[in-house]
Short mmCIF file of C-alpha atoms in Angstrom, two decimals:
data_model
loop_
_atom_site.label_atom_id
_atom_site.label_comp_id
_atom_site.label_asym_id
_atom_site.label_seq_id
_atom_site.Cartn_x
_atom_site.Cartn_y
_atom_site.Cartn_z
CA ALA A 1 -69.69 178.21 41.74
CA MET A 2 -72.32 179.84 43.94
CA VAL A 3 -74.50 180.79 40.97
CA GLY A 4 -74.10 177.29 39.57
CA SER A 5 -75.21 175.78 42.87
CA ALA A 6 -78.16 178.15 43.28
CA PHE A 7 -79.55 177.49 39.80
CA THR A 8 -78.66 173.80 39.43
CA ALA A 9 -79.58 172.26 42.77
CA PRO A 10 -83.25 172.67 43.75
CA HIS A 11 -82.85 174.23 47.18
CA VAL A 12 -85.27 173.64 50.04
CA THR A 13 -84.74 175.38 53.40
CA GLU A 14 -86.29 174.44 56.73
CA PHE A 15 -86.07 176.32 60.02
CA VAL A 16 -86.26 175.52 63.72
CA THR A 17 -85.93 177.73 66.79
CA VAL A 18 -84.39 175.99 69.77
CA ASP A 19 -83.56 176.59 73.43
CA VAL A 20 -79.77 176.08 73.66
CA THR A 21 -79.38 177.11 77.32
CA ARG A 22 -78.03 173.69 78.35
CA THR A 23 -75.55 173.70 75.46
CA MET A 24 -74.27 177.14 76.49
CA LYS A 25 -73.81 175.89 80.07
CA LEU A 26 -71.89 172.88 78.76
CA VAL A 27 -69.63 175.15 76.68
CA GLU A 28 -68.72 177.08 79.84
CA GLU A 29 -67.98 173.82 81.69
CA LEU A 30 -65.85 172.48 78.84
CA LYS A 31 -63.76 175.67 78.83
CA GLN A 32 -62.59 174.65 82.31
CA ASP A 33 -61.89 171.02 81.31
CA LYS A 34 -58.19 170.11 81.45
CA ASP A 35 -58.53 167.94 78.32
CA LEU A 36 -59.57 171.01 76.34
CA GLN A 37 -57.11 173.54 77.76
CA GLY A 38 -55.60 175.77 75.08
CA LEU A 39 -58.22 174.76 72.52
CA ARG A 40 -60.99 176.85 70.96
CA VAL A 41 -64.16 175.91 72.86
CA ASN A 42 -67.30 177.73 71.71
CA PRO A 43 -70.90 176.99 70.71
CA LEU A 44 -69.81 176.19 67.14
CA LEU A 45 -67.83 173.22 68.46
CA LEU A 46 -70.93 171.61 69.96
CA ILE A 47 -73.08 172.59 66.97
CA ALA A 48 -70.56 170.81 64.73
CA LYS A 49 -70.67 167.76 67.00
CA ALA A 50 -74.49 167.85 66.97
CA LEU A 51 -74.51 167.89 63.16
CA LEU A 52 -72.07 164.96 63.05
CA VAL A 53 -74.38 162.99 65.37
CA ALA A 54 -77.37 163.85 63.15
CA ILE A 55 -75.47 162.67 60.06
CA ARG A 56 -74.56 159.39 61.74
CA ARG A 57 -78.24 158.86 62.56
CA ASN A 58 -79.31 159.92 59.04
CA PRO A 59 -76.39 158.95 56.76
CA ASP A 60 -78.29 159.53 53.49
CA ILE A 61 -77.90 163.31 54.01
CA ASN A 62 -74.14 162.92 53.45
CA ALA A 63 -74.31 162.55 49.67
CA SER A 64 -73.63 164.27 46.36
CA TRP A 65 -75.20 164.25 42.89
CA ASP A 66 -73.18 162.70 40.06
CA GLU A 67 -74.33 164.69 37.03
CA ALA A 68 -72.51 162.50 34.50
CA ASN A 69 -74.09 159.27 35.71
CA GLN A 70 -77.33 160.84 36.99
CA GLU A 71 -77.03 159.10 40.33
CA ILE A 72 -76.72 159.77 44.05
CA VAL A 73 -73.30 159.07 45.58
CA LEU A 74 -73.31 158.34 49.33
CA LYS A 75 -70.20 159.34 51.29
CA HIS A 76 -68.95 157.15 54.14
CA TYR A 77 -66.89 159.96 55.66
CA VAL A 78 -67.69 163.53 56.69
CA ASN A 79 -65.45 166.38 55.54
CA LEU A 80 -67.09 169.18 57.51
CA GLY A 81 -66.97 172.58 55.82
CA ILE A 82 -66.95 175.74 57.92
CA ALA A 83 -67.81 178.93 56.04
CA ALA A 84 -65.25 181.57 57.04
CA ALA A 85 -65.29 185.30 56.34
CA THR A 86 -61.77 186.44 55.44
CA PRO A 87 -60.18 189.61 54.03
CA ARG A 88 -60.28 187.82 50.65
CA GLY A 89 -63.99 187.07 50.98
CA LEU A 90 -65.99 184.00 51.95
CA ILE A 91 -64.20 180.67 51.80
CA VAL A 92 -65.28 177.19 52.94
CA PRO A 93 -62.35 175.08 54.15
CA ASN A 94 -63.28 171.70 55.54
CA ILE A 95 -62.15 169.41 58.34
CA LYS A 96 -61.21 166.07 56.81
CA ASP A 97 -62.76 162.98 58.45
CA ALA A 98 -64.54 165.09 61.06
CA HIS A 99 -66.77 162.11 61.90
CA ALA A 100 -63.79 160.22 63.34
CA LYS A 101 -62.51 162.99 65.61
CA THR A 102 -62.88 163.21 69.38
CA LEU A 103 -64.17 166.47 70.84
CA PRO A 104 -60.62 167.75 71.63
CA GLN A 105 -59.47 166.80 68.10
CA LEU A 106 -62.47 168.57 66.59
CA ALA A 107 -61.79 171.67 68.74
CA GLU A 108 -58.15 171.68 67.60
CA ALA A 109 -59.13 171.30 63.95
CA LEU A 110 -61.72 174.11 64.17
CA GLY A 111 -59.17 176.40 65.80
CA GLU A 112 -56.57 175.70 63.12
CA LEU A 113 -59.13 176.18 60.35
CA VAL A 114 -60.27 179.58 61.64
CA THR A 115 -56.74 180.86 62.33
CA THR A 116 -55.46 179.72 58.94
CA ALA A 117 -58.44 181.30 57.16
CA ARG A 118 -58.02 184.64 58.95
CA ASP A 119 -54.32 184.68 58.08
CA GLY A 120 -55.17 184.04 54.42
CA LYS A 121 -53.15 180.82 54.41
CA THR A 122 -55.90 178.30 53.61
CA SER A 123 -54.64 175.83 51.01
CA PRO A 124 -56.70 174.83 47.93
CA ALA A 125 -56.72 171.23 49.23
CA ALA A 126 -58.44 172.39 52.41
CA MET A 127 -61.33 173.75 50.35
CA GLN A 128 -61.85 170.62 48.25
CA GLY A 129 -63.76 167.45 49.00
CA GLY A 130 -66.26 168.84 51.50
CA THR A 131 -69.41 166.79 52.13
CA VAL A 132 -71.54 169.10 54.34
CA THR A 133 -71.14 172.70 55.58
CA ILE A 134 -71.95 174.91 58.57
CA THR A 135 -72.24 178.68 58.16
CA ASN A 136 -72.40 180.74 61.35
CA VAL A 137 -74.30 183.94 60.48
CA GLY A 138 -74.91 184.50 64.18
CA VAL A 139 -71.46 186.06 64.56
CA PHE A 140 -72.86 189.05 62.63
CA GLY A 141 -75.89 189.33 64.95
CA ILE A 142 -78.21 187.81 62.33
CA ASP A 143 -81.10 185.58 63.44
CA THR A 144 -80.78 183.20 60.48
CA GLY A 145 -80.71 183.02 56.68
CA THR A 146 -81.35 180.70 53.75
CA PRO A 147 -77.86 179.42 52.93
CA ILE A 148 -76.83 178.35 49.41
CA LEU A 149 -75.32 174.89 49.13
CA ASN A 150 -71.61 174.51 48.66
CA PRO A 151 -71.31 172.95 45.18
CA GLY A 152 -71.30 169.15 45.30
CA GLU A 153 -72.84 168.95 48.77
CA ALA A 154 -76.36 167.92 49.75
CA ALA A 155 -76.85 170.11 52.84
CA ILE A 156 -75.72 173.26 54.61
CA LEU A 157 -76.64 174.34 58.15
CA ALA A 158 -76.94 178.04 59.02
CA VAL A 159 -76.65 178.98 62.70
CA GLY A 160 -78.18 182.22 63.88
CA ALA A 161 -77.30 184.49 66.79
CA ILE A 162 -77.78 183.01 70.26
CA LYS A 163 -79.84 185.51 72.25
CA LEU A 164 -81.51 185.71 75.63
CA GLN A 165 -85.26 185.49 74.91
CA PRO A 166 -88.49 184.79 76.81
CA TRP A 167 -89.22 181.06 76.44
CA VAL A 168 -91.74 178.67 77.96
CA HIS A 169 -89.63 176.32 80.09
CA LYS A 170 -91.29 173.77 82.38
CA GLY A 171 -94.59 175.59 82.07
CA LYS A 172 -93.26 179.05 82.93
CA VAL A 173 -91.95 181.92 80.82
CA LYS A 174 -88.27 182.33 81.57
CA PRO A 175 -85.27 184.04 79.96
CA ARG A 176 -83.45 181.32 77.96
CA GLN A 177 -80.63 181.24 75.41
CA VAL A 178 -82.36 180.71 72.06
CA THR A 179 -81.19 180.41 68.45
CA THR A 180 -82.68 179.67 65.04
CA LEU A 181 -81.18 177.02 62.76
CA ALA A 182 -81.77 176.78 59.01
CA LEU A 183 -80.98 173.72 56.90
CA SER A 184 -80.85 174.03 53.12
CA PHE A 185 -80.69 170.82 51.13
CA ASP A 186 -80.64 169.59 47.54
CA HIS A 187 -84.11 168.21 46.84
CA ARG A 188 -82.73 165.82 44.20
CA LEU A 189 -80.90 164.03 47.01
CA VAL A 190 -82.83 164.83 50.15
CA ASP A 191 -86.59 164.68 50.59
CA GLY A 192 -88.50 166.65 53.19
CA GLU A 193 -88.61 163.77 55.66
CA LEU A 194 -84.83 163.25 55.67
CA GLY A 195 -84.07 166.97 55.84
CA SER A 196 -86.55 167.40 58.69
CA LYS A 197 -85.08 164.48 60.64
CA VAL A 198 -81.55 165.88 60.36
CA LEU A 199 -82.58 169.38 61.45
CA ALA A 200 -84.72 167.99 64.28
CA ASP A 201 -81.81 165.84 65.49
CA VAL A 202 -79.42 168.80 65.54
CA ALA A 203 -81.97 170.84 67.48
CA ALA A 204 -82.63 167.97 69.91
CA VAL A 205 -78.92 167.58 70.69
CA LEU A 206 -78.49 171.32 71.26
CA GLU A 207 -81.56 171.39 73.51
CA GLN A 208 -80.38 168.36 75.51
CA PRO A 209 -76.60 168.00 74.93
CA LYS A 210 -76.50 164.78 76.96
CA ARG A 211 -77.80 163.25 73.71
CA LEU A 212 -74.23 163.61 72.45
CA ILE A 213 -73.59 160.64 74.77
CA THR A 214 -76.88 158.73 74.53
CA TRP A 215 -77.07 159.07 70.74
CA GLY A 216 -73.31 159.08 70.19
#
């Protein structure tokens, strides 16, 4: 499937490096929130939410290519795939109707997905029907990569390691939490403008997470 995707879909990858200090502060605050007690709260949760906001603002990214009919099929729901490294290898289960979930519901779904994948209990149904994927290479200490599309999807977001780096903030060089994002997309479905807008929106939300409210 991976080889088929790599040599069928014309991949384009774009990159952006972003100051996620405010997002990291929000993660720490949310860990203390009573509405999220007992749930998995981490940067991936807010990155997933940022991508969902970007998709809502740029819905044409949430599409697939129908080879038989040679046409683009737009999806009006988001089944969010999360690439998971397991003892059996890499799998990509997805959260059904992620676009309709509240933050606590999304946190619960992410936690269940990761636990189930690690235990080797992911069902075939959980790996079917995905519309867009996130792969977190940062957990391995990697800055970023050029991810290969999950077959049938138009875009995949790679998240690099979040590291303390010197960054120009308010005119002064300060230590800030910084990461690099990479978005690969199928150029049959997504042109450079659309791909750039989606990646820029994700970065903007992670730089200023209050946009989850103002754009949400």
